[in-house]
């Protein structure tokens, strides 16, 4: 049997990778991919808890499903925003999109 | 080492390698393909956690739809700068922050006393579906509304403006 902590460690590593990507990348699409990594890490956590912890319900799997739904909506919207920005400013570099920066 | 353990470590390695590819690759298309590897490996992890339905959904939604969408947008927004600089100057700070987060998270995972069940167990498709349509029916409907609104919003935002 694989210990629960190993699944959690995997999700911790994956979340940190996503965090690094969000903070270090400049391309908006790459930042979005890193966010997907973080969401997947959270999902691994939820599903692992649902399988391993004392509970009569399987809330973890239902939550993971909702996370996937929200991720799909988020990707669709974010990509359309990226396309709109690219159309008006000819860049997908988030450092150059600073009109609202104080 | 049992088969499940071997499979878990192999899939975990694939997940982490894919994640590393996403955040370190110099080529955006390679990043997207590494993301695909990582997502499919996560589907395998779901199977090991007795969540077959989620594994199916993961392959369909992430592997099928989201990665394709990301690749399309990468091709539509290909920028002209030839020496592609993908990382911003705060990279060292980002490295420190994410390593710190990883250390704290992993230490707390191992220090917490989890209320473990007798053995890991899964749930049938029918039980999951019943729970989704009985206990979680309101969030389910809201989720479908969210998807609809996001779809319309995406079309309106990405549409060419009339003038």
mmCIF file of N, CA and C in Angstrom, chain A residues 1-2 4-17 19-21 23-27 29-30 32-34 36-37 39-40 43-45 47-55 58-59 61-66 68-69 71-73 75-77 79-84 86-87 92 95, chain B residues 4-5 8-9 12 15-16 19-20 22-25 28 31-32 35 38-39 42 45-46 49-51 53-54 58 62 69-70 73-74 76-78 85-88 90-91 94-95 98 101-102 106 109-110 114-117 120-123 128 132 136 139-140 143 147 150 154 157-160:
data_model
loop_
_atom_site.group_PDB
_atom_site.id
_atom_site.type_symbol
_atom_site.label_atom_id
_atom_site.label_comp_id
_atom_site.label_asym_id
_atom_site.label_seq_id
_atom_site.Cartn_x
_atom_site.Cartn_y
_atom_site.Cartn_z
ATOM 1 N N UNK A 1 0.842 -1.199 0.000
ATOM 2 C CA UNK A 1 0.000 0.000 0.000
ATOM 3 C C UNK A 1 0.871 1.240 0.000
ATOM 4 N N UNK A 2 0.505 2.201 -0.819
ATOM 5 C CA UNK A 2 1.270 3.437 -0.889
ATOM 6 C C UNK A 2 0.800 4.358 0.225
ATOM 7 N N UNK A 4 -0.334 7.582 2.344
ATOM 8 C CA UNK A 4 -1.022 8.817 1.933
ATOM 9 C C UNK A 4 -0.025 9.950 1.727
ATOM 10 N N UNK A 5 1.019 9.985 2.608
ATOM 11 C CA UNK A 5 1.962 11.107 2.549
ATOM 12 C C UNK A 5 2.681 11.178 1.207
ATOM 13 N N UNK A 6 2.835 10.030 0.538
ATOM 14 C CA UNK A 6 3.547 10.069 -0.738
ATOM 15 C C UNK A 6 2.717 10.779 -1.800
ATOM 16 N N UNK A 7 1.400 10.524 -1.786
ATOM 17 C CA UNK A 7 0.530 11.257 -2.717
ATOM 18 C C UNK A 7 0.572 12.748 -2.406
ATOM 19 N N UNK A 8 0.533 13.071 -1.102
ATOM 20 C CA UNK A 8 0.527 14.490 -0.723
ATOM 21 C C UNK A 8 1.841 15.148 -1.130
ATOM 22 N N UNK A 9 2.960 14.414 -0.973
ATOM 23 C CA UNK A 9 4.255 14.965 -1.363
ATOM 24 C C UNK A 9 4.286 15.248 -2.856
ATOM 25 N N UNK A 10 3.766 14.299 -3.633
ATOM 26 C CA UNK A 10 3.701 14.522 -5.088
ATOM 27 C C UNK A 10 2.914 15.783 -5.392
ATOM 28 N N UNK A 11 1.778 15.943 -4.720
ATOM 29 C CA UNK A 11 0.972 17.131 -5.014
ATOM 30 C C UNK A 11 1.685 18.388 -4.536
ATOM 31 N N UNK A 12 2.438 18.291 -3.425
ATOM 32 C CA UNK A 12 3.196 19.466 -2.972
ATOM 33 C C UNK A 12 4.249 19.874 -3.984
ATOM 34 N N UNK A 13 4.961 18.882 -4.529
ATOM 35 C CA UNK A 13 5.988 19.176 -5.537
ATOM 36 C C UNK A 13 5.346 19.817 -6.763
ATOM 37 N N UNK A 14 4.217 19.245 -7.198
ATOM 38 C CA UNK A 14 3.553 19.755 -8.406
ATOM 39 C C UNK A 14 3.058 21.186 -8.176
ATOM 40 N N UNK A 15 2.515 21.440 -6.979
ATOM 41 C CA UNK A 15 2.023 22.790 -6.686
ATOM 42 C C UNK A 15 3.174 23.794 -6.691
ATOM 43 N N UNK A 16 4.331 23.389 -6.101
ATOM 44 C CA UNK A 16 5.468 24.310 -6.078
ATOM 45 C C UNK A 16 5.975 24.601 -7.480
ATOM 46 N N UNK A 17 5.977 23.578 -8.339
ATOM 47 C CA UNK A 17 6.377 23.799 -9.729
ATOM 48 C C UNK A 17 5.451 24.816 -10.384
ATOM 49 N N UNK A 19 3.666 27.085 -8.880
ATOM 50 C CA UNK A 19 3.915 28.396 -8.259
ATOM 51 C C UNK A 19 5.129 29.061 -8.892
ATOM 52 N N UNK A 20 6.193 28.269 -9.070
ATOM 53 C CA UNK A 20 7.400 28.812 -9.696
ATOM 54 C C UNK A 20 7.082 29.308 -11.101
ATOM 55 N N UNK A 21 6.303 28.514 -11.841
ATOM 56 C CA UNK A 21 5.975 28.920 -13.211
ATOM 57 C C UNK A 21 5.183 30.221 -13.238
ATOM 58 N N UNK A 23 5.217 32.600 -11.062
ATOM 59 C CA UNK A 23 6.015 33.761 -10.658
ATOM 60 C C UNK A 23 7.108 34.084 -11.657
ATOM 61 N N UNK A 24 7.637 33.073 -12.369
ATOM 62 C CA UNK A 24 8.849 33.305 -13.154
ATOM 63 C C UNK A 24 8.599 33.500 -14.643
ATOM 64 N N UNK A 25 7.457 33.052 -15.144
ATOM 65 C CA UNK A 25 7.255 33.129 -16.594
ATOM 66 C C UNK A 25 6.719 34.487 -16.995
ATOM 67 N N UNK A 26 6.922 34.857 -18.259
ATOM 68 C CA UNK A 26 6.412 36.137 -18.761
ATOM 69 C C UNK A 26 5.276 35.947 -19.757
ATOM 70 N N UNK A 27 5.269 34.824 -20.442
ATOM 71 C CA UNK A 27 4.228 34.572 -21.437
ATOM 72 C C UNK A 27 2.923 34.204 -20.729
ATOM 73 N N UNK A 29 0.301 32.607 -21.694
ATOM 74 C CA UNK A 29 -0.169 31.233 -21.872
ATOM 75 C C UNK A 29 0.619 30.285 -20.969
ATOM 76 N N UNK A 30 1.931 30.563 -20.810
ATOM 77 C CA UNK A 30 2.734 29.708 -19.929
ATOM 78 C C UNK A 30 2.284 29.862 -18.476
ATOM 79 N N UNK A 32 -0.731 30.475 -17.559
ATOM 80 C CA UNK A 32 -1.966 29.700 -17.487
ATOM 81 C C UNK A 32 -1.673 28.203 -17.324
ATOM 82 N N UNK A 33 -0.678 27.716 -18.071
ATOM 83 C CA UNK A 33 -0.304 26.294 -17.932
ATOM 84 C C UNK A 33 0.156 26.001 -16.508
ATOM 85 N N UNK A 34 0.922 26.917 -15.908
ATOM 86 C CA UNK A 34 1.385 26.694 -14.539
ATOM 87 C C UNK A 34 0.204 26.668 -13.574
ATOM 88 N N UNK A 36 -2.706 25.575 -14.325
ATOM 89 C CA UNK A 36 -3.296 24.241 -14.487
ATOM 90 C C UNK A 36 -2.539 23.214 -13.648
ATOM 91 N N UNK A 37 -1.207 23.327 -13.609
ATOM 92 C CA UNK A 37 -0.426 22.410 -12.767
ATOM 93 C C UNK A 37 -0.855 22.529 -11.311
ATOM 94 N N UNK A 39 -3.741 23.548 -10.102
ATOM 95 C CA UNK A 39 -5.085 22.983 -9.913
ATOM 96 C C UNK A 39 -5.023 21.462 -9.868
ATOM 97 N N UNK A 40 -4.156 20.882 -10.704
ATOM 98 C CA UNK A 40 -4.026 19.429 -10.693
ATOM 99 C C UNK A 40 -3.444 18.936 -9.386
ATOM 100 N N UNK A 43 -6.173 18.824 -6.972
ATOM 101 C CA UNK A 43 -7.057 17.698 -7.249
ATOM 102 C C UNK A 43 -6.485 16.392 -6.731
ATOM 103 N N UNK A 44 -5.173 16.186 -6.907
ATOM 104 C CA UNK A 44 -4.552 14.967 -6.375
ATOM 105 C C UNK A 44 -4.779 14.902 -4.872
ATOM 106 N N UNK A 45 -4.587 16.052 -4.196
ATOM 107 C CA UNK A 45 -4.807 16.101 -2.751
ATOM 108 C C UNK A 45 -6.227 15.690 -2.397
ATOM 109 N N UNK A 47 -8.493 13.991 -4.086
ATOM 110 C CA UNK A 47 -8.824 12.596 -4.380
ATOM 111 C C UNK A 47 -8.121 11.668 -3.392
ATOM 112 N N UNK A 48 -6.874 12.000 -3.022
ATOM 113 C CA UNK A 48 -6.162 11.159 -2.062
ATOM 114 C C UNK A 48 -6.874 11.181 -0.718
ATOM 115 N N UNK A 49 -7.309 12.350 -0.280
ATOM 116 C CA UNK A 49 -8.050 12.414 0.987
ATOM 117 C C UNK A 49 -9.327 11.599 0.905
ATOM 118 N N UNK A 50 -10.024 11.717 -0.246
ATOM 119 C CA UNK A 50 -11.272 10.995 -0.397
ATOM 120 C C UNK A 50 -11.059 9.493 -0.328
ATOM 121 N N UNK A 51 -9.902 9.009 -0.783
ATOM 122 C CA UNK A 51 -9.661 7.574 -0.769
ATOM 123 C C UNK A 51 -9.148 7.098 0.590
ATOM 124 N N UNK A 52 -8.366 7.927 1.290
ATOM 125 C CA UNK A 52 -7.632 7.417 2.448
ATOM 126 C C UNK A 52 -8.253 7.766 3.799
ATOM 127 N N UNK A 53 -8.972 8.890 3.887
ATOM 128 C CA UNK A 53 -9.382 9.341 5.218
ATOM 129 C C UNK A 53 -10.726 8.745 5.627
ATOM 130 N N UNK A 54 -10.995 8.747 6.934
ATOM 131 C CA UNK A 54 -12.241 8.213 7.465
ATOM 132 C C UNK A 54 -13.388 9.116 7.037
ATOM 133 N N UNK A 55 -14.312 8.566 6.284
ATOM 134 C CA UNK A 55 -15.480 9.331 5.866
ATOM 135 C C UNK A 55 -16.429 8.382 5.176
ATOM 136 N N UNK A 58 -17.965 10.750 -0.327
ATOM 137 C CA UNK A 58 -16.806 10.893 -1.199
ATOM 138 C C UNK A 58 -16.770 12.317 -1.732
ATOM 139 N N UNK A 59 -16.734 13.247 -0.769
ATOM 140 C CA UNK A 59 -16.800 14.657 -1.116
ATOM 141 C C UNK A 59 -15.569 15.066 -1.941
ATOM 142 N N UNK A 61 -13.907 13.548 -4.284
ATOM 143 C CA UNK A 61 -14.031 13.345 -5.735
ATOM 144 C C UNK A 61 -14.989 14.350 -6.353
ATOM 145 N N UNK A 62 -16.090 14.664 -5.623
ATOM 146 C CA UNK A 62 -17.045 15.636 -6.153
ATOM 147 C C UNK A 62 -16.377 17.008 -6.270
ATOM 148 N N UNK A 63 -15.605 17.383 -5.235
ATOM 149 C CA UNK A 63 -14.890 18.656 -5.275
ATOM 150 C C UNK A 63 -13.922 18.684 -6.456
ATOM 151 N N UNK A 64 -13.221 17.561 -6.664
ATOM 152 C CA UNK A 64 -12.251 17.524 -7.770
ATOM 153 C C UNK A 64 -12.967 17.741 -9.098
ATOM 154 N N UNK A 65 -14.179 17.149 -9.226
ATOM 155 C CA UNK A 65 -14.957 17.365 -10.457
ATOM 156 C C UNK A 65 -15.273 18.846 -10.641
ATOM 157 N N UNK A 66 -15.681 19.506 -9.555
ATOM 158 C CA UNK A 66 -16.022 20.923 -9.676
ATOM 159 C C UNK A 66 -14.786 21.748 -9.995
ATOM 160 N N UNK A 68 -12.343 20.768 -11.802
ATOM 161 C CA UNK A 68 -12.084 20.595 -13.232
ATOM 162 C C UNK A 68 -13.022 21.472 -14.054
ATOM 163 N N UNK A 69 -14.307 21.556 -13.621
ATOM 164 C CA UNK A 69 -15.266 22.411 -14.337
ATOM 165 C C UNK A 69 -14.797 23.861 -14.322
ATOM 166 N N UNK A 71 -11.826 24.956 -13.832
ATOM 167 C CA UNK A 71 -10.584 25.105 -14.603
ATOM 168 C C UNK A 71 -10.891 25.230 -16.082
ATOM 169 N N UNK A 72 -11.875 24.447 -16.563
ATOM 170 C CA UNK A 72 -12.212 24.533 -17.980
ATOM 171 C C UNK A 72 -12.764 25.910 -18.316
ATOM 172 N N UNK A 73 -13.674 26.424 -17.454
ATOM 173 C CA UNK A 73 -14.223 27.757 -17.696
ATOM 174 C C UNK A 73 -13.128 28.812 -17.665
ATOM 175 N N UNK A 75 -9.874 28.468 -18.250
ATOM 176 C CA UNK A 75 -8.990 28.421 -19.413
ATOM 177 C C UNK A 75 -9.645 29.081 -20.616
ATOM 178 N N UNK A 76 -10.941 28.777 -20.822
ATOM 179 C CA UNK A 76 -11.623 29.378 -21.963
ATOM 180 C C UNK A 76 -11.621 30.894 -21.892
ATOM 181 N N UNK A 77 -11.991 31.421 -20.721
ATOM 182 C CA UNK A 77 -12.041 32.881 -20.569
ATOM 183 C C UNK A 77 -10.658 33.502 -20.682
ATOM 184 N N UNK A 79 -7.968 32.429 -22.134
ATOM 185 C CA UNK A 79 -7.404 32.403 -23.484
ATOM 186 C C UNK A 79 -8.058 33.455 -24.369
ATOM 187 N N UNK A 80 -9.377 33.666 -24.185
ATOM 188 C CA UNK A 80 -10.004 34.703 -25.006
ATOM 189 C C UNK A 80 -9.474 36.081 -24.621
ATOM 190 N N UNK A 81 -9.216 36.297 -23.323
ATOM 191 C CA UNK A 81 -8.638 37.581 -22.905
ATOM 192 C C UNK A 81 -7.243 37.747 -23.510
ATOM 193 N N UNK A 82 -6.454 36.645 -23.509
ATOM 194 C CA UNK A 82 -5.105 36.720 -24.081
ATOM 195 C C UNK A 82 -5.179 37.071 -25.565
ATOM 196 N N UNK A 83 -6.140 36.460 -26.270
ATOM 197 C CA UNK A 83 -6.280 36.772 -27.700
ATOM 198 C C UNK A 83 -6.665 38.237 -27.888
ATOM 199 N N UNK A 84 -7.585 38.741 -27.028
ATOM 200 C CA UNK A 84 -7.989 40.148 -27.150
ATOM 201 C C UNK A 84 -6.807 41.074 -26.898
ATOM 202 N N UNK A 86 -3.658 40.321 -27.287
ATOM 203 C CA UNK A 86 -2.713 40.186 -28.390
ATOM 204 C C UNK A 86 -3.178 40.999 -29.591
ATOM 205 N N UNK A 87 -4.508 41.059 -29.786
ATOM 206 C CA UNK A 87 -5.021 41.791 -30.935
ATOM 207 C C UNK A 87 -4.787 43.292 -30.782
ATOM 208 N N UNK A 92 1.956 38.866 -25.932
ATOM 209 C CA UNK A 92 1.346 38.039 -24.892
ATOM 210 C C UNK A 92 2.268 38.009 -23.674
ATOM 211 N N UNK A 95 4.505 41.349 -18.745
ATOM 212 C CA UNK A 95 5.227 42.523 -18.248
ATOM 213 C C UNK A 95 4.925 43.760 -19.078
ATOM 214 N N UNK B 4 1.608 -1.827 -7.780
ATOM 215 C CA UNK B 4 0.974 -0.515 -7.586
ATOM 216 C C UNK B 4 2.004 0.524 -7.172
ATOM 217 N N UNK B 5 2.925 0.090 -6.288
ATOM 218 C CA UNK B 5 3.952 1.036 -5.843
ATOM 219 C C UNK B 5 4.842 1.463 -7.003
ATOM 220 N N UNK B 8 3.009 3.804 -9.123
ATOM 221 C CA UNK B 8 2.865 5.129 -8.513
ATOM 222 C C UNK B 8 4.143 5.943 -8.690
ATOM 223 N N UNK B 9 5.306 5.312 -8.410
ATOM 224 C CA UNK B 9 6.532 6.110 -8.498
ATOM 225 C C UNK B 9 6.840 6.465 -9.949
ATOM 226 N N UNK B 12 4.436 9.249 -10.757
ATOM 227 C CA UNK B 12 4.850 10.462 -10.052
ATOM 228 C C UNK B 12 6.044 11.104 -10.731
ATOM 229 N N UNK B 15 4.847 12.792 -13.803
ATOM 230 C CA UNK B 15 4.157 14.045 -13.474
ATOM 231 C C UNK B 15 5.152 15.162 -13.200
ATOM 232 N N UNK B 16 6.160 14.831 -12.354
ATOM 233 C CA UNK B 16 7.113 15.883 -11.974
ATOM 234 C C UNK B 16 7.980 16.287 -13.164
ATOM 235 N N UNK B 19 5.941 18.540 -15.233
ATOM 236 C CA UNK B 19 5.841 19.858 -14.604
ATOM 237 C C UNK B 19 7.116 20.661 -14.791
ATOM 238 N N UNK B 20 8.272 19.989 -14.612
ATOM 239 C CA UNK B 20 9.556 20.668 -14.827
ATOM 240 C C UNK B 20 9.664 21.153 -16.261
ATOM 241 N N UNK B 22 7.231 22.022 -18.181
ATOM 242 C CA UNK B 22 6.357 23.187 -18.372
ATOM 243 C C UNK B 22 7.058 24.454 -17.908
ATOM 244 N N UNK B 23 7.690 24.412 -16.731
ATOM 245 C CA UNK B 23 8.211 25.660 -16.176
ATOM 246 C C UNK B 23 9.618 25.982 -16.648
ATOM 247 N N UNK B 24 10.358 24.998 -17.206
ATOM 248 C CA UNK B 24 11.746 25.281 -17.566
ATOM 249 C C UNK B 24 12.007 25.314 -19.064
ATOM 250 N N UNK B 25 11.096 24.779 -19.873
ATOM 251 C CA UNK B 25 11.385 24.650 -21.299
ATOM 252 C C UNK B 25 11.560 26.011 -21.964
ATOM 253 N N UNK B 28 7.763 27.250 -26.173
ATOM 254 C CA UNK B 28 6.417 27.227 -25.599
ATOM 255 C C UNK B 28 5.648 25.979 -26.017
ATOM 256 N N UNK B 31 6.603 23.194 -23.889
ATOM 257 C CA UNK B 31 5.938 23.347 -22.594
ATOM 258 C C UNK B 31 4.550 22.736 -22.627
ATOM 259 N N UNK B 32 3.808 23.026 -23.708
ATOM 260 C CA UNK B 32 2.445 22.488 -23.801
ATOM 261 C C UNK B 32 2.473 20.964 -23.851
ATOM 262 N N UNK B 35 3.131 19.631 -20.504
ATOM 263 C CA UNK B 35 1.899 19.722 -19.704
ATOM 264 C C UNK B 35 0.994 18.535 -20.000
ATOM 265 N N UNK B 38 2.253 15.535 -18.159
ATOM 266 C CA UNK B 38 1.956 15.649 -16.737
ATOM 267 C C UNK B 38 0.484 15.345 -16.453
ATOM 268 N N UNK B 39 -0.404 15.876 -17.285
ATOM 269 C CA UNK B 39 -1.838 15.688 -17.045
ATOM 270 C C UNK B 39 -2.244 14.230 -17.219
ATOM 271 N N UNK B 42 -1.190 12.340 -14.257
ATOM 272 C CA UNK B 42 -2.099 12.589 -13.127
ATOM 273 C C UNK B 42 -3.352 11.724 -13.267
ATOM 274 N N UNK B 45 -2.515 8.551 -11.790
ATOM 275 C CA UNK B 45 -2.542 8.646 -10.322
ATOM 276 C C UNK B 45 -3.977 8.514 -9.811
ATOM 277 N N UNK B 46 -4.929 9.109 -10.521
ATOM 278 C CA UNK B 46 -6.337 8.980 -10.123
ATOM 279 C C UNK B 46 -6.766 7.514 -10.143
ATOM 280 N N UNK B 49 -5.773 5.840 -7.170
ATOM 281 C CA UNK B 49 -6.554 6.267 -5.999
ATOM 282 C C UNK B 49 -8.010 5.833 -6.128
ATOM 283 N N UNK B 50 -8.297 4.885 -6.996
ATOM 284 C CA UNK B 50 -9.638 4.324 -7.166
ATOM 285 C C UNK B 50 -10.639 5.377 -7.637
ATOM 286 N N UNK B 51 -10.212 6.349 -8.415
ATOM 287 C CA UNK B 51 -11.129 7.371 -8.925
ATOM 288 C C UNK B 51 -11.163 7.255 -10.445
ATOM 289 N N UNK B 53 -13.589 7.436 -12.609
ATOM 290 C CA UNK B 53 -14.368 8.434 -13.347
ATOM 291 C C UNK B 53 -13.564 9.718 -13.529
ATOM 292 N N UNK B 54 -12.865 10.121 -12.459
ATOM 293 C CA UNK B 54 -12.057 11.339 -12.557
ATOM 294 C C UNK B 54 -10.921 11.152 -13.559
ATOM 295 N N UNK B 58 -10.351 13.512 -16.583
ATOM 296 C CA UNK B 58 -9.053 14.179 -16.724
ATOM 297 C C UNK B 58 -8.519 14.031 -18.140
ATOM 298 N N UNK B 62 -8.800 17.620 -19.810
ATOM 299 C CA UNK B 62 -7.466 18.213 -19.841
ATOM 300 C C UNK B 62 -6.698 17.759 -21.066
ATOM 301 N N UNK B 69 -6.591 23.615 -26.788
ATOM 302 C CA UNK B 69 -6.910 25.044 -26.737
ATOM 303 C C UNK B 69 -5.651 25.870 -26.484
ATOM 304 N N UNK B 70 -4.832 25.409 -25.524
ATOM 305 C CA UNK B 70 -3.595 26.136 -25.209
ATOM 306 C C UNK B 70 -2.672 26.183 -26.424
ATOM 307 N N UNK B 73 -3.923 28.733 -28.971
ATOM 308 C CA UNK B 73 -3.652 30.124 -28.603
ATOM 309 C C UNK B 73 -2.162 30.432 -28.697
ATOM 310 N N UNK B 74 -1.318 29.441 -28.374
ATOM 311 C CA UNK B 74 0.127 29.645 -28.531
ATOM 312 C C UNK B 74 0.455 29.967 -29.985
ATOM 313 N N UNK B 76 -1.660 31.223 -32.229
ATOM 314 C CA UNK B 76 -2.264 32.500 -32.632
ATOM 315 C C UNK B 76 -1.489 33.693 -32.104
ATOM 316 N N UNK B 77 -0.842 33.539 -30.951
ATOM 317 C CA UNK B 77 -0.169 34.681 -30.343
ATOM 318 C C UNK B 77 1.343 34.562 -30.454
ATOM 319 N N UNK B 78 1.818 33.916 -31.505
ATOM 320 C CA UNK B 78 3.267 33.794 -31.686
ATOM 321 C C UNK B 78 3.861 35.188 -31.874
ATOM 322 N N UNK B 85 12.705 35.526 -24.836
ATOM 323 C CA UNK B 85 12.966 35.573 -23.397
ATOM 324 C C UNK B 85 11.664 35.248 -22.691
ATOM 325 N N UNK B 86 11.618 34.064 -22.093
ATOM 326 C CA UNK B 86 10.354 33.611 -21.522
ATOM 327 C C UNK B 86 10.244 33.882 -20.031
ATOM 328 N N UNK B 87 11.377 34.120 -19.374
ATOM 329 C CA UNK B 87 11.337 34.266 -17.924
ATOM 330 C C UNK B 87 11.581 35.713 -17.543
ATOM 331 N N UNK B 88 10.944 36.156 -16.483
ATOM 332 C CA UNK B 88 11.157 37.533 -16.058
ATOM 333 C C UNK B 88 12.249 37.602 -14.992
ATOM 334 N N UNK B 90 12.407 38.228 -11.958
ATOM 335 C CA UNK B 90 12.217 37.798 -10.569
ATOM 336 C C UNK B 90 12.342 36.278 -10.402
ATOM 337 N N UNK B 91 13.005 35.646 -11.375
ATOM 338 C CA UNK B 91 13.125 34.180 -11.338
ATOM 339 C C UNK B 91 13.784 33.651 -10.054
ATOM 340 N N UNK B 94 11.352 33.775 -7.269
ATOM 341 C CA UNK B 94 10.324 32.764 -7.477
ATOM 342 C C UNK B 94 10.830 31.390 -7.055
ATOM 343 N N UNK B 95 12.105 31.105 -7.396
ATOM 344 C CA UNK B 95 12.686 29.812 -7.019
ATOM 345 C C UNK B 95 12.699 29.651 -5.506
ATOM 346 N N UNK B 98 9.081 29.234 -4.094
ATOM 347 C CA UNK B 98 8.427 27.946 -4.341
ATOM 348 C C UNK B 98 9.139 26.822 -3.597
ATOM 349 N N UNK B 101 7.918 27.037 -0.066
ATOM 350 C CA UNK B 101 6.560 26.507 0.039
ATOM 351 C C UNK B 101 6.573 24.990 0.022
ATOM 352 N N UNK B 102 7.392 24.414 -0.897
ATOM 353 C CA UNK B 102 7.444 22.959 -1.004
ATOM 354 C C UNK B 102 7.933 22.354 0.302
ATOM 355 N N UNK B 106 5.618 19.851 2.573
ATOM 356 C CA UNK B 106 5.961 18.436 2.750
ATOM 357 C C UNK B 106 6.185 18.124 4.221
ATOM 358 N N UNK B 109 2.865 17.848 5.807
ATOM 359 C CA UNK B 109 2.184 16.600 5.435
ATOM 360 C C UNK B 109 2.641 15.453 6.330
ATOM 361 N N UNK B 110 3.957 15.408 6.611
ATOM 362 C CA UNK B 110 4.455 14.266 7.366
ATOM 363 C C UNK B 110 4.239 14.427 8.864
ATOM 364 N N UNK B 114 -3.022 11.991 10.354
ATOM 365 C CA UNK B 114 -4.244 11.841 9.566
ATOM 366 C C UNK B 114 -5.134 10.776 10.183
ATOM 367 N N UNK B 115 -6.439 10.995 10.110
ATOM 368 C CA UNK B 115 -7.394 9.976 10.561
ATOM 369 C C UNK B 115 -7.615 9.007 9.406
ATOM 370 N N UNK B 116 -6.729 8.029 9.282
ATOM 371 C CA UNK B 116 -6.780 7.143 8.124
ATOM 372 C C UNK B 116 -7.893 6.121 8.266
ATOM 373 N N UNK B 117 -8.497 5.768 7.146
ATOM 374 C CA UNK B 117 -9.459 4.670 7.131
ATOM 375 C C UNK B 117 -8.691 3.348 7.152
ATOM 376 N N UNK B 120 -7.429 2.207 1.764
ATOM 377 C CA UNK B 120 -7.933 3.132 0.748
ATOM 378 C C UNK B 120 -9.026 2.472 -0.073
ATOM 379 N N UNK B 121 -10.058 3.238 -0.388
ATOM 380 C CA UNK B 121 -11.158 2.638 -1.143
ATOM 381 C C UNK B 121 -11.736 3.674 -2.084
ATOM 382 N N UNK B 122 -12.426 3.187 -3.085
ATOM 383 C CA UNK B 122 -12.984 4.063 -4.103
ATOM 384 C C UNK B 122 -14.494 4.125 -4.011
ATOM 385 N N UNK B 123 -15.101 4.606 -5.080
ATOM 386 C CA UNK B 123 -16.542 4.761 -5.091
ATOM 387 C C UNK B 123 -17.025 4.401 -6.491
ATOM 388 N N UNK B 128 -21.260 7.802 -7.112
ATOM 389 C CA UNK B 128 -20.767 9.166 -7.369
ATOM 390 C C UNK B 128 -21.825 9.979 -8.109
ATOM 391 N N UNK B 132 -23.839 13.217 -6.835
ATOM 392 C CA UNK B 132 -23.726 14.459 -7.612
ATOM 393 C C UNK B 132 -25.112 15.025 -7.910
ATOM 394 N N UNK B 136 -25.455 17.206 -4.291
ATOM 395 C CA UNK B 136 -24.706 18.312 -4.880
ATOM 396 C C UNK B 136 -25.425 18.883 -6.095
ATOM 397 N N UNK B 139 -24.917 22.948 -6.545
ATOM 398 C CA UNK B 139 -23.616 23.298 -7.122
ATOM 399 C C UNK B 139 -23.455 22.800 -8.556
ATOM 400 N N UNK B 140 -24.048 21.627 -8.835
ATOM 401 C CA UNK B 140 -23.948 21.073 -10.194
ATOM 402 C C UNK B 140 -24.595 22.007 -11.213
ATOM 403 N N UNK B 143 -22.626 25.061 -11.653
ATOM 404 C CA UNK B 143 -21.451 24.794 -12.487
ATOM 405 C C UNK B 143 -21.814 24.847 -13.962
ATOM 406 N N UNK B 147 -20.275 27.428 -16.736
ATOM 407 C CA UNK B 147 -19.706 27.042 -18.030
ATOM 408 C C UNK B 147 -20.361 27.817 -19.170
ATOM 409 N N UNK B 150 -19.198 31.420 -19.076
ATOM 410 C CA UNK B 150 -17.798 31.511 -19.504
ATOM 411 C C UNK B 150 -17.702 31.353 -21.016
ATOM 412 N N UNK B 154 -16.314 34.210 -23.363
ATOM 413 C CA UNK B 154 -15.130 33.965 -24.188
ATOM 414 C C UNK B 154 -15.391 34.361 -25.632
ATOM 415 N N UNK B 157 -15.549 38.260 -25.805
ATOM 416 C CA UNK B 157 -14.259 38.930 -25.607
ATOM 417 C C UNK B 157 -13.340 38.705 -26.806
ATOM 418 N N UNK B 158 -13.322 37.464 -27.317
ATOM 419 C CA UNK B 158 -12.357 37.149 -28.367
ATOM 420 C C UNK B 158 -12.827 37.580 -29.748
ATOM 421 N N UNK B 159 -14.104 38.017 -29.872
ATOM 422 C CA UNK B 159 -14.625 38.360 -31.180
ATOM 423 C C UNK B 159 -13.967 39.642 -31.701
ATOM 424 N N UNK B 160 -13.808 39.688 -32.996
ATOM 425 C CA UNK B 160 -13.276 40.902 -33.626
ATOM 426 C C UNK B 160 -14.277 42.039 -33.406
#
